[in-house]
């Protein structure tokens, strides 16, 4: 998935019911914002995709669209944690060359502790508030329960039709590349609503964006990605401690990412293990250890009992 973390038109901007449209008695009136003022974020969540290997996985698409130029960034992710959201937004701001004055979002749990309603402004999550302060933008949550918001997510994100057309034909890596190419194609296509091509309209909008923060701030929000080799004990090293993976990956290079106090281990974008980051020298999942034992002791009568016994001894010797 990489450190960049595993981007359409007026139709796409209609996903959001806060500022892009204003209700009227006769329907929905268009509402435009000036250059550099607003961007809108949303997830398309839990898409079930079957890879060419026959494996069914849940993927998500993070989406950011600049309201003026309609330039958008789509990224395929396997998870929707707050750290992934921060990394996605940080990378997106870097890509567009600045920061919009406000971000419009739904009442996401990674953004809001308490939803905004008709009579309550809501409560922004403290960590997200700090992120917004670091990047100097305002958070503008939509009102919870506003009509048509979720319906438009389902009906207007037409790029999903193209994703589903490739069910069973792509690997996860190829699906990631497909979303990137789709993103680039749409940004280079004529936008009927604005009469402009987003990638060129972005150039006009850049001068109105707020400046990016210092490199120290930007790097603190990026998810680091490392490639490491699985050793003969079916373990990978992270900060001098070792974490187990299934033995089928012995000798192979895997990617590791740490976010939300969890260590995620990937092989070709497939998550093969997840561990709580600890100070223990050895962090072994029982299923990984049992499979590793099975390879060397094929005829042992009770691998399960042996695995539990050995892990108890290992824990007593190495856990802090």
PDB file of C-alpha atoms in Angstrom:
ATOM      1  CA  UNK A   1       0.000   0.000   0.000  1.00  0.00           C
ATOM      2  CA  UNK A   2       2.924   2.336   0.670  1.00  0.00           C
ATOM      3  CA  UNK A   3       3.390   5.490   2.639  1.00  0.00           C
ATOM      4  CA  UNK A   4       0.977   7.265   0.461  1.00  0.00           C
ATOM      5  CA  UNK A   5      -1.577   4.936   1.996  1.00  0.00           C
ATOM      6  CA  UNK A   6      -3.435   2.188   0.794  1.00  0.00           C
ATOM      7  CA  UNK A   7      -8.697  10.557  -6.174  1.00  0.00           C
ATOM      8  CA  UNK A   8     -15.775  13.922 -10.709  1.00  0.00           C
ATOM      9  CA  UNK A   9     -17.619  16.525 -11.808  1.00  0.00           C
ATOM     10  CA  UNK A  10     -20.647  18.261 -10.413  1.00  0.00           C
ATOM     11  CA  UNK A  11     -22.085  14.808  -9.902  1.00  0.00           C
ATOM     12  CA  UNK A  12     -19.326  13.972  -7.412  1.00  0.00           C
ATOM     13  CA  UNK A  13     -19.591  17.284  -5.578  1.00  0.00           C
ATOM     14  CA  UNK A  14     -23.268  16.531  -5.079  1.00  0.00           C
ATOM     15  CA  UNK A  15     -22.156  13.879  -2.601  1.00  0.00           C
ATOM     16  CA  UNK A  16     -22.048  16.547   0.043  1.00  0.00           C
ATOM     17  CA  UNK A  17     -25.150  18.314   1.242  1.00  0.00           C
ATOM     18  CA  UNK A  18     -23.602  21.031   3.376  1.00  0.00           C
ATOM     19  CA  UNK A  19     -22.389  23.852   1.195  1.00  0.00           C
ATOM     20  CA  UNK A  20     -22.441  22.683  -2.362  1.00  0.00           C
ATOM     21  CA  UNK A  21     -26.205  22.859  -2.436  1.00  0.00           C
ATOM     22  CA  UNK A  22     -28.756  25.021  -0.672  1.00  0.00           C
ATOM     23  CA  UNK A  23     -32.262  23.714  -0.181  1.00  0.00           C
ATOM     24  CA  UNK A  24     -35.144  25.529  -1.797  1.00  0.00           C
ATOM     25  CA  UNK A  25     -38.836  24.876  -2.071  1.00  0.00           C
ATOM     26  CA  UNK A  26     -38.400  23.968  -5.730  1.00  0.00           C
ATOM     27  CA  UNK A  27     -35.434  21.650  -5.419  1.00  0.00           C
ATOM     28  CA  UNK A  28     -31.681  22.011  -4.971  1.00  0.00           C
ATOM     29  CA  UNK A  29     -29.927  25.272  -5.895  1.00  0.00           C
ATOM     30  CA  UNK A  30     -26.244  25.306  -6.825  1.00  0.00           C
ATOM     31  CA  UNK A  31     -23.876  27.055  -4.456  1.00  0.00           C
ATOM     32  CA  UNK A  32     -20.320  27.888  -5.540  1.00  0.00           C
ATOM     33  CA  UNK A  33     -17.350  28.867  -3.386  1.00  0.00           C
ATOM     34  CA  UNK A  34     -14.356  31.057  -4.298  1.00  0.00           C
ATOM     35  CA  UNK A  35     -10.918  29.636  -5.187  1.00  0.00           C
ATOM     36  CA  UNK A  36      -9.011  28.100  -2.305  1.00  0.00           C
ATOM     37  CA  UNK A  37     -11.904  28.371   0.100  1.00  0.00           C
ATOM     38  CA  UNK A  38     -13.317  24.875   0.403  1.00  0.00           C
ATOM     39  CA  UNK A  39     -12.576  21.183  -0.073  1.00  0.00           C
ATOM     40  CA  UNK A  40     -14.869  18.296   0.759  1.00  0.00           C
ATOM     41  CA  UNK A  41     -13.911  14.903   2.120  1.00  0.00           C
ATOM     42  CA  UNK A  42     -15.736  11.598   2.305  1.00  0.00           C
ATOM     43  CA  UNK A  43     -15.152   7.860   2.357  1.00  0.00           C
ATOM     44  CA  UNK A  44     -16.773   5.307   0.113  1.00  0.00           C
ATOM     45  CA  UNK A  45     -16.739   2.503   2.602  1.00  0.00           C
ATOM     46  CA  UNK A  46     -16.574  -1.274   2.702  1.00  0.00           C
ATOM     47  CA  UNK A  47     -16.588  -2.114  -0.989  1.00  0.00           C
ATOM     48  CA  UNK A  48     -16.401  -5.883  -1.408  1.00  0.00           C
ATOM     49  CA  UNK A  49     -13.992  -6.667  -4.249  1.00  0.00           C
ATOM     50  CA  UNK A  50     -13.039 -10.093  -5.554  1.00  0.00           C
ATOM     51  CA  UNK A  51      -9.437 -10.287  -6.731  1.00  0.00           C
ATOM     52  CA  UNK A  52      -8.267 -12.341  -9.683  1.00  0.00           C
ATOM     53  CA  UNK A  53      -7.129 -14.955  -7.147  1.00  0.00           C
ATOM     54  CA  UNK A  54     -10.717 -15.388  -5.975  1.00  0.00           C
ATOM     55  CA  UNK A  55     -10.170 -13.681  -2.621  1.00  0.00           C
ATOM     56  CA  UNK A  56     -12.881 -11.296  -1.426  1.00  0.00           C
ATOM     57  CA  UNK A  57     -11.610  -8.211   0.396  1.00  0.00           C
ATOM     58  CA  UNK A  58     -13.173  -5.058   1.779  1.00  0.00           C
ATOM     59  CA  UNK A  59     -11.633  -1.870   0.436  1.00  0.00           C
ATOM     60  CA  UNK A  60     -12.423   1.820   0.901  1.00  0.00           C
ATOM     61  CA  UNK A  61     -11.912   4.893  -1.257  1.00  0.00           C
ATOM     62  CA  UNK A  62     -10.875   8.123   0.430  1.00  0.00           C
ATOM     63  CA  UNK A  63     -11.957  11.132  -1.620  1.00  0.00           C
ATOM     64  CA  UNK A  64     -11.088  14.829  -1.439  1.00  0.00           C
ATOM     65  CA  UNK A  65     -12.501  17.340  -3.946  1.00  0.00           C
ATOM     66  CA  UNK A  66     -11.692  21.039  -4.243  1.00  0.00           C
ATOM     67  CA  UNK A  67     -15.025  22.821  -4.581  1.00  0.00           C
ATOM     68  CA  UNK A  68     -13.838  25.530  -6.992  1.00  0.00           C
ATOM     69  CA  UNK A  69     -11.648  23.643  -9.479  1.00  0.00           C
ATOM     70  CA  UNK A  70     -13.334  20.252  -8.905  1.00  0.00           C
ATOM     71  CA  UNK A  71      -9.841  18.737  -8.757  1.00  0.00           C
ATOM     72  CA  UNK A  72     -10.139  15.528  -6.787  1.00  0.00           C
ATOM     73  CA  UNK A  73      -7.913  12.947  -5.144  1.00  0.00           C
ATOM     74  CA  UNK A  74      -9.040   9.340  -4.768  1.00  0.00           C
ATOM     75  CA  UNK A  75      -7.013   6.764  -2.830  1.00  0.00           C
ATOM     76  CA  UNK A  76      -7.756   3.107  -2.202  1.00  0.00           C
ATOM     77  CA  UNK A  77      -7.273   2.053   1.431  1.00  0.00           C
ATOM     78  CA  UNK A  78      -7.828  -1.143   3.372  1.00  0.00           C
ATOM     79  CA  UNK A  79      -8.696   0.666   6.611  1.00  0.00           C
ATOM     80  CA  UNK A  80     -10.307   3.936   7.717  1.00  0.00           C
ATOM     81  CA  UNK A  81      -8.383   4.752  10.880  1.00  0.00           C
ATOM     82  CA  UNK A  82      -7.714   8.302  11.993  1.00  0.00           C
ATOM     83  CA  UNK A  83      -4.002   8.007  11.246  1.00  0.00           C
ATOM     84  CA  UNK A  84      -4.805   6.913   7.681  1.00  0.00           C
ATOM     85  CA  UNK A  85      -7.149   9.903   7.339  1.00  0.00           C
ATOM     86  CA  UNK A  86      -4.407  12.262   8.539  1.00  0.00           C
ATOM     87  CA  UNK A  87      -1.879  10.723   6.155  1.00  0.00           C
ATOM     88  CA  UNK A  88      -4.319  10.924   3.229  1.00  0.00           C
ATOM     89  CA  UNK A  89      -5.136  14.599   3.855  1.00  0.00           C
ATOM     90  CA  UNK A  90      -1.469  15.492   4.409  1.00  0.00           C
ATOM     91  CA  UNK A  91      -0.508  13.806   1.129  1.00  0.00           C
ATOM     92  CA  UNK A  92      -3.458  15.439  -0.654  1.00  0.00           C
ATOM     93  CA  UNK A  93      -2.514  18.946   0.506  1.00  0.00           C
ATOM     94  CA  UNK A  94       1.027  18.263  -0.658  1.00  0.00           C
ATOM     95  CA  UNK A  95      -0.282  17.153  -4.037  1.00  0.00           C
ATOM     96  CA  UNK A  96      -2.458  20.253  -4.604  1.00  0.00           C
ATOM     97  CA  UNK A  97       0.265  22.548  -3.305  1.00  0.00           C
ATOM     98  CA  UNK A  98      -1.600  24.139  -0.405  1.00  0.00           C
ATOM     99  CA  UNK A  99      -4.457  23.961   2.079  1.00  0.00           C
ATOM    100  CA  UNK A 100      -8.083  25.083   1.578  1.00  0.00           C
ATOM    101  CA  UNK A 101      -9.571  27.388   4.199  1.00  0.00           C
ATOM    102  CA  UNK A 102     -12.179  24.827   5.262  1.00  0.00           C
ATOM    103  CA  UNK A 103     -12.861  21.123   4.930  1.00  0.00           C
ATOM    104  CA  UNK A 104     -16.458  19.922   4.710  1.00  0.00           C
ATOM    105  CA  UNK A 105     -16.991  16.422   6.073  1.00  0.00           C
ATOM    106  CA  UNK A 106     -19.778  14.147   7.157  1.00  0.00           C
ATOM    107  CA  UNK A 107     -20.015  13.396  10.898  1.00  0.00           C
ATOM    108  CA  UNK A 108     -17.266  10.782  10.723  1.00  0.00           C
ATOM    109  CA  UNK A 109     -16.125   9.155  13.959  1.00  0.00           C
ATOM    110  CA  UNK A 110     -12.532  10.004  13.052  1.00  0.00           C
ATOM    111  CA  UNK A 111     -13.531  13.703  12.844  1.00  0.00           C
ATOM    112  CA  UNK A 112     -16.414  14.261  15.270  1.00  0.00           C
ATOM    113  CA  UNK A 113     -16.922  13.074  18.835  1.00  0.00           C
ATOM    114  CA  UNK A 114     -20.483  14.400  18.725  1.00  0.00           C
ATOM    115  CA  UNK A 115     -22.450  14.925  15.506  1.00  0.00           C
ATOM    116  CA  UNK A 116     -23.560  18.326  14.288  1.00  0.00           C
ATOM    117  CA  UNK A 117     -27.357  18.633  14.166  1.00  0.00           C
ATOM    118  CA  UNK A 118     -29.932  21.275  13.298  1.00  0.00           C
ATOM    119  CA  UNK A 119     -29.648  22.727  16.820  1.00  0.00           C
ATOM    120  CA  UNK A 120     -26.141  21.701  17.930  1.00  0.00           C
ATOM    121  CA  UNK A 121     -22.803  22.603  16.364  1.00  0.00           C
ATOM    122  CA  UNK A 122     -21.310  19.245  17.331  1.00  0.00           C
ATOM    123  CA  UNK A 123     -17.949  18.483  18.903  1.00  0.00           C
ATOM    124  CA  UNK A 124     -14.819  17.981  16.814  1.00  0.00           C
ATOM    125  CA  UNK A 125     -12.474  15.189  17.896  1.00  0.00           C
ATOM    126  CA  UNK A 126      -9.482  16.607  19.775  1.00  0.00           C
ATOM    127  CA  UNK A 127      -6.837  14.943  17.581  1.00  0.00           C
ATOM    128  CA  UNK A 128      -8.577  16.079  14.395  1.00  0.00           C
ATOM    129  CA  UNK A 129      -8.872  19.591  15.846  1.00  0.00           C
ATOM    130  CA  UNK A 130      -5.117  19.582  16.440  1.00  0.00           C
ATOM    131  CA  UNK A 131      -4.509  18.369  12.883  1.00  0.00           C
ATOM    132  CA  UNK A 132      -6.742  21.170  11.524  1.00  0.00           C
ATOM    133  CA  UNK A 133      -4.873  23.703  13.653  1.00  0.00           C
ATOM    134  CA  UNK A 134      -1.506  22.456  12.383  1.00  0.00           C
ATOM    135  CA  UNK A 135      -2.714  22.864   8.781  1.00  0.00           C
ATOM    136  CA  UNK A 136      -4.674  26.063   9.555  1.00  0.00           C
ATOM    137  CA  UNK A 137      -8.056  25.028   8.116  1.00  0.00           C
ATOM    138  CA  UNK A 138     -11.548  25.129   9.633  1.00  0.00           C
ATOM    139  CA  UNK A 139     -13.646  21.999  10.092  1.00  0.00           C
ATOM    140  CA  UNK A 140     -17.176  22.253   8.689  1.00  0.00           C
ATOM    141  CA  UNK A 141     -19.235  19.137   9.512  1.00  0.00           C
ATOM    142  CA  UNK A 142     -22.517  18.517   7.719  1.00  0.00           C
ATOM    143  CA  UNK A 143     -25.684  18.328   9.769  1.00  0.00           C
ATOM    144  CA  UNK A 144     -26.503  14.773  10.771  1.00  0.00           C
ATOM    145  CA  UNK A 145     -29.574  13.332   9.100  1.00  0.00           C
ATOM    146  CA  UNK A 146     -29.681  15.898   6.306  1.00  0.00           C
ATOM    147  CA  UNK A 147     -31.864  14.431   3.535  1.00  0.00           C
ATOM    148  CA  UNK A 148     -30.283  12.784   0.529  1.00  0.00           C
ATOM    149  CA  UNK A 149     -26.709  12.888   1.871  1.00  0.00           C
ATOM    150  CA  UNK A 150     -26.177   9.145   2.007  1.00  0.00           C
ATOM    151  CA  UNK A 151     -28.410   8.487  -1.001  1.00  0.00           C
ATOM    152  CA  UNK A 152     -26.212  10.703  -3.118  1.00  0.00           C
ATOM    153  CA  UNK A 153     -23.105   8.879  -1.962  1.00  0.00           C
ATOM    154  CA  UNK A 154     -24.628   5.659  -3.243  1.00  0.00           C
ATOM    155  CA  UNK A 155     -26.031   6.960  -6.529  1.00  0.00           C
ATOM    156  CA  UNK A 156     -23.652   9.685  -7.694  1.00  0.00           C
ATOM    157  CA  UNK A 157     -20.208   8.121  -7.266  1.00  0.00           C
ATOM    158  CA  UNK A 158     -20.301   6.624 -10.724  1.00  0.00           C
ATOM    159  CA  UNK A 159     -16.650   5.666 -10.679  1.00  0.00           C
ATOM    160  CA  UNK A 160     -17.721   2.672  -8.580  1.00  0.00           C
ATOM    161  CA  UNK A 161     -19.441   1.247 -11.623  1.00  0.00           C
ATOM    162  CA  UNK A 162     -16.033   1.024 -13.273  1.00  0.00           C
ATOM    163  CA  UNK A 163     -14.458  -0.617 -10.216  1.00  0.00           C
ATOM    164  CA  UNK A 164     -17.154  -3.297 -10.122  1.00  0.00           C
ATOM    165  CA  UNK A 165     -16.637  -3.963 -13.830  1.00  0.00           C
ATOM    166  CA  UNK A 166     -13.220  -5.392 -12.891  1.00  0.00           C
ATOM    167  CA  UNK A 167     -14.453  -7.827 -10.250  1.00  0.00           C
ATOM    168  CA  UNK A 168     -12.319 -10.989 -10.419  1.00  0.00           C
ATOM    169  CA  UNK A 169      -9.908  -9.462 -12.939  1.00  0.00           C
ATOM    170  CA  UNK A 170      -7.404  -7.476 -10.856  1.00  0.00           C
ATOM    171  CA  UNK A 171      -5.057  -8.037  -7.939  1.00  0.00           C
ATOM    172  CA  UNK A 172      -5.202  -5.537  -5.082  1.00  0.00           C
ATOM    173  CA  UNK A 173      -2.099  -3.811  -6.456  1.00  0.00           C
ATOM    174  CA  UNK A 174      -3.718  -3.571  -9.866  1.00  0.00           C
ATOM    175  CA  UNK A 175      -6.928  -2.208  -8.322  1.00  0.00           C
ATOM    176  CA  UNK A 176      -4.900   0.462  -6.526  1.00  0.00           C
ATOM    177  CA  UNK A 177      -3.268   1.417  -9.847  1.00  0.00           C
ATOM    178  CA  UNK A 178      -6.678   1.427 -11.548  1.00  0.00           C
ATOM    179  CA  UNK A 179      -8.087   3.923  -9.013  1.00  0.00           C
ATOM    180  CA  UNK A 180      -5.029   6.141  -9.538  1.00  0.00           C
ATOM    181  CA  UNK A 181      -5.437   6.050 -13.332  1.00  0.00           C
ATOM    182  CA  UNK A 182      -9.166   6.700 -13.030  1.00  0.00           C
ATOM    183  CA  UNK A 183      -8.399   9.669 -10.804  1.00  0.00           C
ATOM    184  CA  UNK A 184      -5.946  11.111 -13.324  1.00  0.00           C
ATOM    185  CA  UNK A 185      -8.320  10.571 -16.238  1.00  0.00           C
ATOM    186  CA  UNK A 186     -11.199  12.400 -14.558  1.00  0.00           C
ATOM    187  CA  UNK A 187      -8.979  15.318 -13.522  1.00  0.00           C
ATOM    188  CA  UNK A 188      -7.945  15.694 -17.160  1.00  0.00           C
ATOM    189  CA  UNK A 189     -11.510  15.548 -18.520  1.00  0.00           C
ATOM    190  CA  UNK A 190     -13.829  18.460 -19.349  1.00  0.00           C
ATOM    191  CA  UNK A 191     -16.160  19.294 -16.469  1.00  0.00           C
ATOM    192  CA  UNK A 192     -19.647  20.135 -17.688  1.00  0.00           C
ATOM    193  CA  UNK A 193     -20.617  22.014 -14.526  1.00  0.00           C
ATOM    194  CA  UNK A 194     -17.674  24.451 -14.527  1.00  0.00           C
ATOM    195  CA  UNK A 195     -16.745  24.377 -18.211  1.00  0.00           C
ATOM    196  CA  UNK A 196     -13.144  23.754 -17.186  1.00  0.00           C
ATOM    197  CA  UNK A 197     -10.663  20.886 -16.954  1.00  0.00           C
ATOM    198  CA  UNK A 198      -9.928  20.308 -13.231  1.00  0.00           C
ATOM    199  CA  UNK A 199      -6.166  19.840 -13.568  1.00  0.00           C
ATOM    200  CA  UNK A 200      -5.877  23.225 -15.308  1.00  0.00           C
ATOM    201  CA  UNK A 201      -8.408  24.892 -12.999  1.00  0.00           C
ATOM    202  CA  UNK A 202      -6.260  23.731 -10.077  1.00  0.00           C
ATOM    203  CA  UNK A 203      -3.370  25.818 -11.405  1.00  0.00           C
ATOM    204  CA  UNK A 204      -5.627  28.884 -11.204  1.00  0.00           C
ATOM    205  CA  UNK A 205      -6.732  27.935  -7.689  1.00  0.00           C
ATOM    206  CA  UNK A 206      -3.310  27.199  -6.187  1.00  0.00           C
ATOM    207  CA  UNK A 207      -2.457  30.841  -5.495  1.00  0.00           C
ATOM    208  CA  UNK A 208      -5.555  31.119  -3.288  1.00  0.00           C
ATOM    209  CA  UNK A 209      -4.705  28.106  -1.111  1.00  0.00           C
ATOM    210  CA  UNK A 210      -3.163  28.556   2.313  1.00  0.00           C
ATOM    211  CA  UNK A 211       0.549  27.646   2.610  1.00  0.00           C
ATOM    212  CA  UNK A 212       1.626  24.200   3.757  1.00  0.00           C
ATOM    213  CA  UNK A 213       3.031  23.894   7.290  1.00  0.00           C
ATOM    214  CA  UNK A 214       6.670  23.209   8.111  1.00  0.00           C
ATOM    215  CA  UNK A 215       8.191  19.880   7.071  1.00  0.00           C
ATOM    216  CA  UNK A 216       8.379  18.727  10.685  1.00  0.00           C
ATOM    217  CA  UNK A 217       4.583  19.013  10.986  1.00  0.00           C
ATOM    218  CA  UNK A 218       3.922  17.365   7.619  1.00  0.00           C
ATOM    219  CA  UNK A 219       6.193  14.414   8.308  1.00  0.00           C
ATOM    220  CA  UNK A 220       4.573  13.798  11.690  1.00  0.00           C
ATOM    221  CA  UNK A 221       1.297  12.915   9.957  1.00  0.00           C
ATOM    222  CA  UNK A 222       2.696  10.696   7.210  1.00  0.00           C
ATOM    223  CA  UNK A 223       2.498   6.947   7.743  1.00  0.00           C
ATOM    224  CA  UNK A 224       5.942   5.464   7.359  1.00  0.00           C
ATOM    225  CA  UNK A 225       6.250   2.336   5.227  1.00  0.00           C
ATOM    226  CA  UNK A 226       9.121  -0.094   5.548  1.00  0.00           C
ATOM    227  CA  UNK A 227      10.030  -3.180   3.562  1.00  0.00           C
ATOM    228  CA  UNK A 228      11.493  -5.980   5.701  1.00  0.00           C
ATOM    229  CA  UNK A 229      12.289  -9.643   5.154  1.00  0.00           C
ATOM    230  CA  UNK A 230      10.552 -12.372   7.155  1.00  0.00           C
ATOM    231  CA  UNK A 231      13.160 -14.431   9.011  1.00  0.00           C
ATOM    232  CA  UNK A 232      13.335 -18.206   9.350  1.00  0.00           C
ATOM    233  CA  UNK A 233      11.322 -18.034  12.584  1.00  0.00           C
ATOM    234  CA  UNK A 234       8.461 -16.402  10.686  1.00  0.00           C
ATOM    235  CA  UNK A 235       9.056 -13.045  12.376  1.00  0.00           C
ATOM    236  CA  UNK A 236       9.728  -9.467  11.258  1.00  0.00           C
ATOM    237  CA  UNK A 237      11.648  -6.844  13.221  1.00  0.00           C
ATOM    238  CA  UNK A 238      10.229  -3.457  14.198  1.00  0.00           C
ATOM    239  CA  UNK A 239      12.186  -1.158  16.527  1.00  0.00           C
ATOM    240  CA  UNK A 240      14.315  -4.035  17.852  1.00  0.00           C
ATOM    241  CA  UNK A 241      11.275  -6.186  18.685  1.00  0.00           C
ATOM    242  CA  UNK A 242       9.926  -9.078  16.628  1.00  0.00           C
ATOM    243  CA  UNK A 243       6.377  -9.751  15.406  1.00  0.00           C
ATOM    244  CA  UNK A 244       5.042 -12.961  13.888  1.00  0.00           C
ATOM    245  CA  UNK A 245       3.478 -13.603  10.478  1.00  0.00           C
ATOM    246  CA  UNK A 246       2.193 -16.825   8.901  1.00  0.00           C
ATOM    247  CA  UNK A 247       5.121 -19.127   7.946  1.00  0.00           C
ATOM    248  CA  UNK A 248       4.210 -19.109   4.244  1.00  0.00           C
ATOM    249  CA  UNK A 249       5.908 -15.686   4.080  1.00  0.00           C
ATOM    250  CA  UNK A 250       9.296 -16.876   5.391  1.00  0.00           C
ATOM    251  CA  UNK A 251      12.069 -15.395   3.211  1.00  0.00           C
ATOM    252  CA  UNK A 252       9.712 -12.896   1.524  1.00  0.00           C
ATOM    253  CA  UNK A 253       9.782  -9.110   1.795  1.00  0.00           C
ATOM    254  CA  UNK A 254       6.714  -7.620   3.437  1.00  0.00           C
ATOM    255  CA  UNK A 255       5.625  -4.053   4.133  1.00  0.00           C
ATOM    256  CA  UNK A 256       5.063  -2.807   7.663  1.00  0.00           C
ATOM    257  CA  UNK A 257       3.181   0.288   8.792  1.00  0.00           C
ATOM    258  CA  UNK A 258       2.510   1.565  12.284  1.00  0.00           C
ATOM    259  CA  UNK A 259      -0.618   3.599  12.898  1.00  0.00           C
ATOM    260  CA  UNK A 260      -3.121   3.931  15.727  1.00  0.00           C
ATOM    261  CA  UNK A 261      -0.722   1.980  18.016  1.00  0.00           C
ATOM    262  CA  UNK A 262      -1.045  -1.047  15.755  1.00  0.00           C
ATOM    263  CA  UNK A 263       1.565  -2.678  13.530  1.00  0.00           C
ATOM    264  CA  UNK A 264       0.074  -3.686  10.184  1.00  0.00           C
ATOM    265  CA  UNK A 265       2.026  -6.144   8.018  1.00  0.00           C
ATOM    266  CA  UNK A 266       1.252  -6.417   4.295  1.00  0.00           C
ATOM    267  CA  UNK A 267       2.229  -8.616   1.385  1.00  0.00           C
ATOM    268  CA  UNK A 268       1.192  -7.237  -2.023  1.00  0.00           C
ATOM    269  CA  UNK A 269      -1.327  -4.955  -0.293  1.00  0.00           C
ATOM    270  CA  UNK A 270      -2.878  -7.906   1.532  1.00  0.00           C
ATOM    271  CA  UNK A 271      -2.844  -7.509   5.317  1.00  0.00           C
ATOM    272  CA  UNK A 272      -1.276 -10.719   6.619  1.00  0.00           C
ATOM    273  CA  UNK A 273      -0.887  -9.780  10.298  1.00  0.00           C
ATOM    274  CA  UNK A 274      -1.838  -7.121  12.816  1.00  0.00           C
ATOM    275  CA  UNK A 275      -0.207  -6.635  16.224  1.00  0.00           C
ATOM    276  CA  UNK A 276      -0.504  -4.245  19.117  1.00  0.00           C
ATOM    277  CA  UNK A 277       2.831  -2.401  19.303  1.00  0.00           C
ATOM    278  CA  UNK A 278       4.504  -3.360  22.604  1.00  0.00           C
ATOM    279  CA  UNK A 279       7.855  -3.272  24.360  1.00  0.00           C
ATOM    280  CA  UNK A 280       8.046  -7.081  24.332  1.00  0.00           C
ATOM    281  CA  UNK A 281      10.981  -8.589  22.476  1.00  0.00           C
ATOM    282  CA  UNK A 282       8.787 -11.299  20.952  1.00  0.00           C
ATOM    283  CA  UNK A 283       5.186 -10.767  19.846  1.00  0.00           C
ATOM    284  CA  UNK A 284       3.788 -14.042  18.569  1.00  0.00           C
ATOM    285  CA  UNK A 285       0.250 -14.830  17.459  1.00  0.00           C
ATOM    286  CA  UNK A 286      -0.725 -18.345  18.456  1.00  0.00           C
ATOM    287  CA  UNK A 287      -1.997 -19.178  14.951  1.00  0.00           C
ATOM    288  CA  UNK A 288       1.347 -18.163  13.380  1.00  0.00           C
ATOM    289  CA  UNK A 289       3.357 -20.163  15.912  1.00  0.00           C
ATOM    290  CA  UNK A 290       1.130 -23.225  15.552  1.00  0.00           C
ATOM    291  CA  UNK A 291       1.538 -23.213  11.753  1.00  0.00           C
ATOM    292  CA  UNK A 292       5.312 -22.802  12.106  1.00  0.00           C
ATOM    293  CA  UNK A 293       5.494 -25.765  14.504  1.00  0.00           C
ATOM    294  CA  UNK A 294       3.384 -27.838  12.148  1.00  0.00           C
ATOM    295  CA  UNK A 295       5.975 -27.421   9.389  1.00  0.00           C
ATOM    296  CA  UNK A 296       8.785 -28.902  11.490  1.00  0.00           C
ATOM    297  CA  UNK A 297       6.752 -31.406  13.541  1.00  0.00           C
ATOM    298  CA  UNK A 298       4.306 -32.777  11.012  1.00  0.00           C
ATOM    299  CA  UNK A 299       3.518 -35.944  12.961  1.00  0.00           C
ATOM    300  CA  UNK A 300       3.362 -34.468  16.431  1.00  0.00           C
ATOM    301  CA  UNK A 301       0.143 -35.729  18.089  1.00  0.00           C
ATOM    302  CA  UNK A 302      -1.048 -32.452  19.670  1.00  0.00           C
ATOM    303  CA  UNK A 303       0.379 -29.349  18.027  1.00  0.00           C
ATOM    304  CA  UNK A 304      -2.191 -27.088  19.674  1.00  0.00           C
ATOM    305  CA  UNK A 305      -1.205 -28.099  23.197  1.00  0.00           C
ATOM    306  CA  UNK A 306       2.509 -27.858  22.389  1.00  0.00           C
ATOM    307  CA  UNK A 307       2.050 -24.392  20.884  1.00  0.00           C
ATOM    308  CA  UNK A 308       0.250 -23.116  23.982  1.00  0.00           C
ATOM    309  CA  UNK A 309       2.862 -24.630  26.297  1.00  0.00           C
ATOM    310  CA  UNK A 310       5.789 -23.187  24.352  1.00  0.00           C
ATOM    311  CA  UNK A 311       4.193 -19.743  24.060  1.00  0.00           C
ATOM    312  CA  UNK A 312       3.654 -19.639  27.810  1.00  0.00           C
ATOM    313  CA  UNK A 313       7.344 -20.378  28.375  1.00  0.00           C
ATOM    314  CA  UNK A 314       8.357 -17.783  25.765  1.00  0.00           C
ATOM    315  CA  UNK A 315       6.090 -15.203  27.354  1.00  0.00           C
ATOM    316  CA  UNK A 316       7.551 -15.781  30.811  1.00  0.00           C
ATOM    317  CA  UNK A 317      11.065 -15.472  29.428  1.00  0.00           C
ATOM    318  CA  UNK A 318      10.667 -12.425  27.192  1.00  0.00           C
ATOM    319  CA  UNK A 319       7.625 -10.364  28.213  1.00  0.00           C
ATOM    320  CA  UNK A 320       8.210  -7.272  30.255  1.00  0.00           C
TER     321      UNK A 320
END
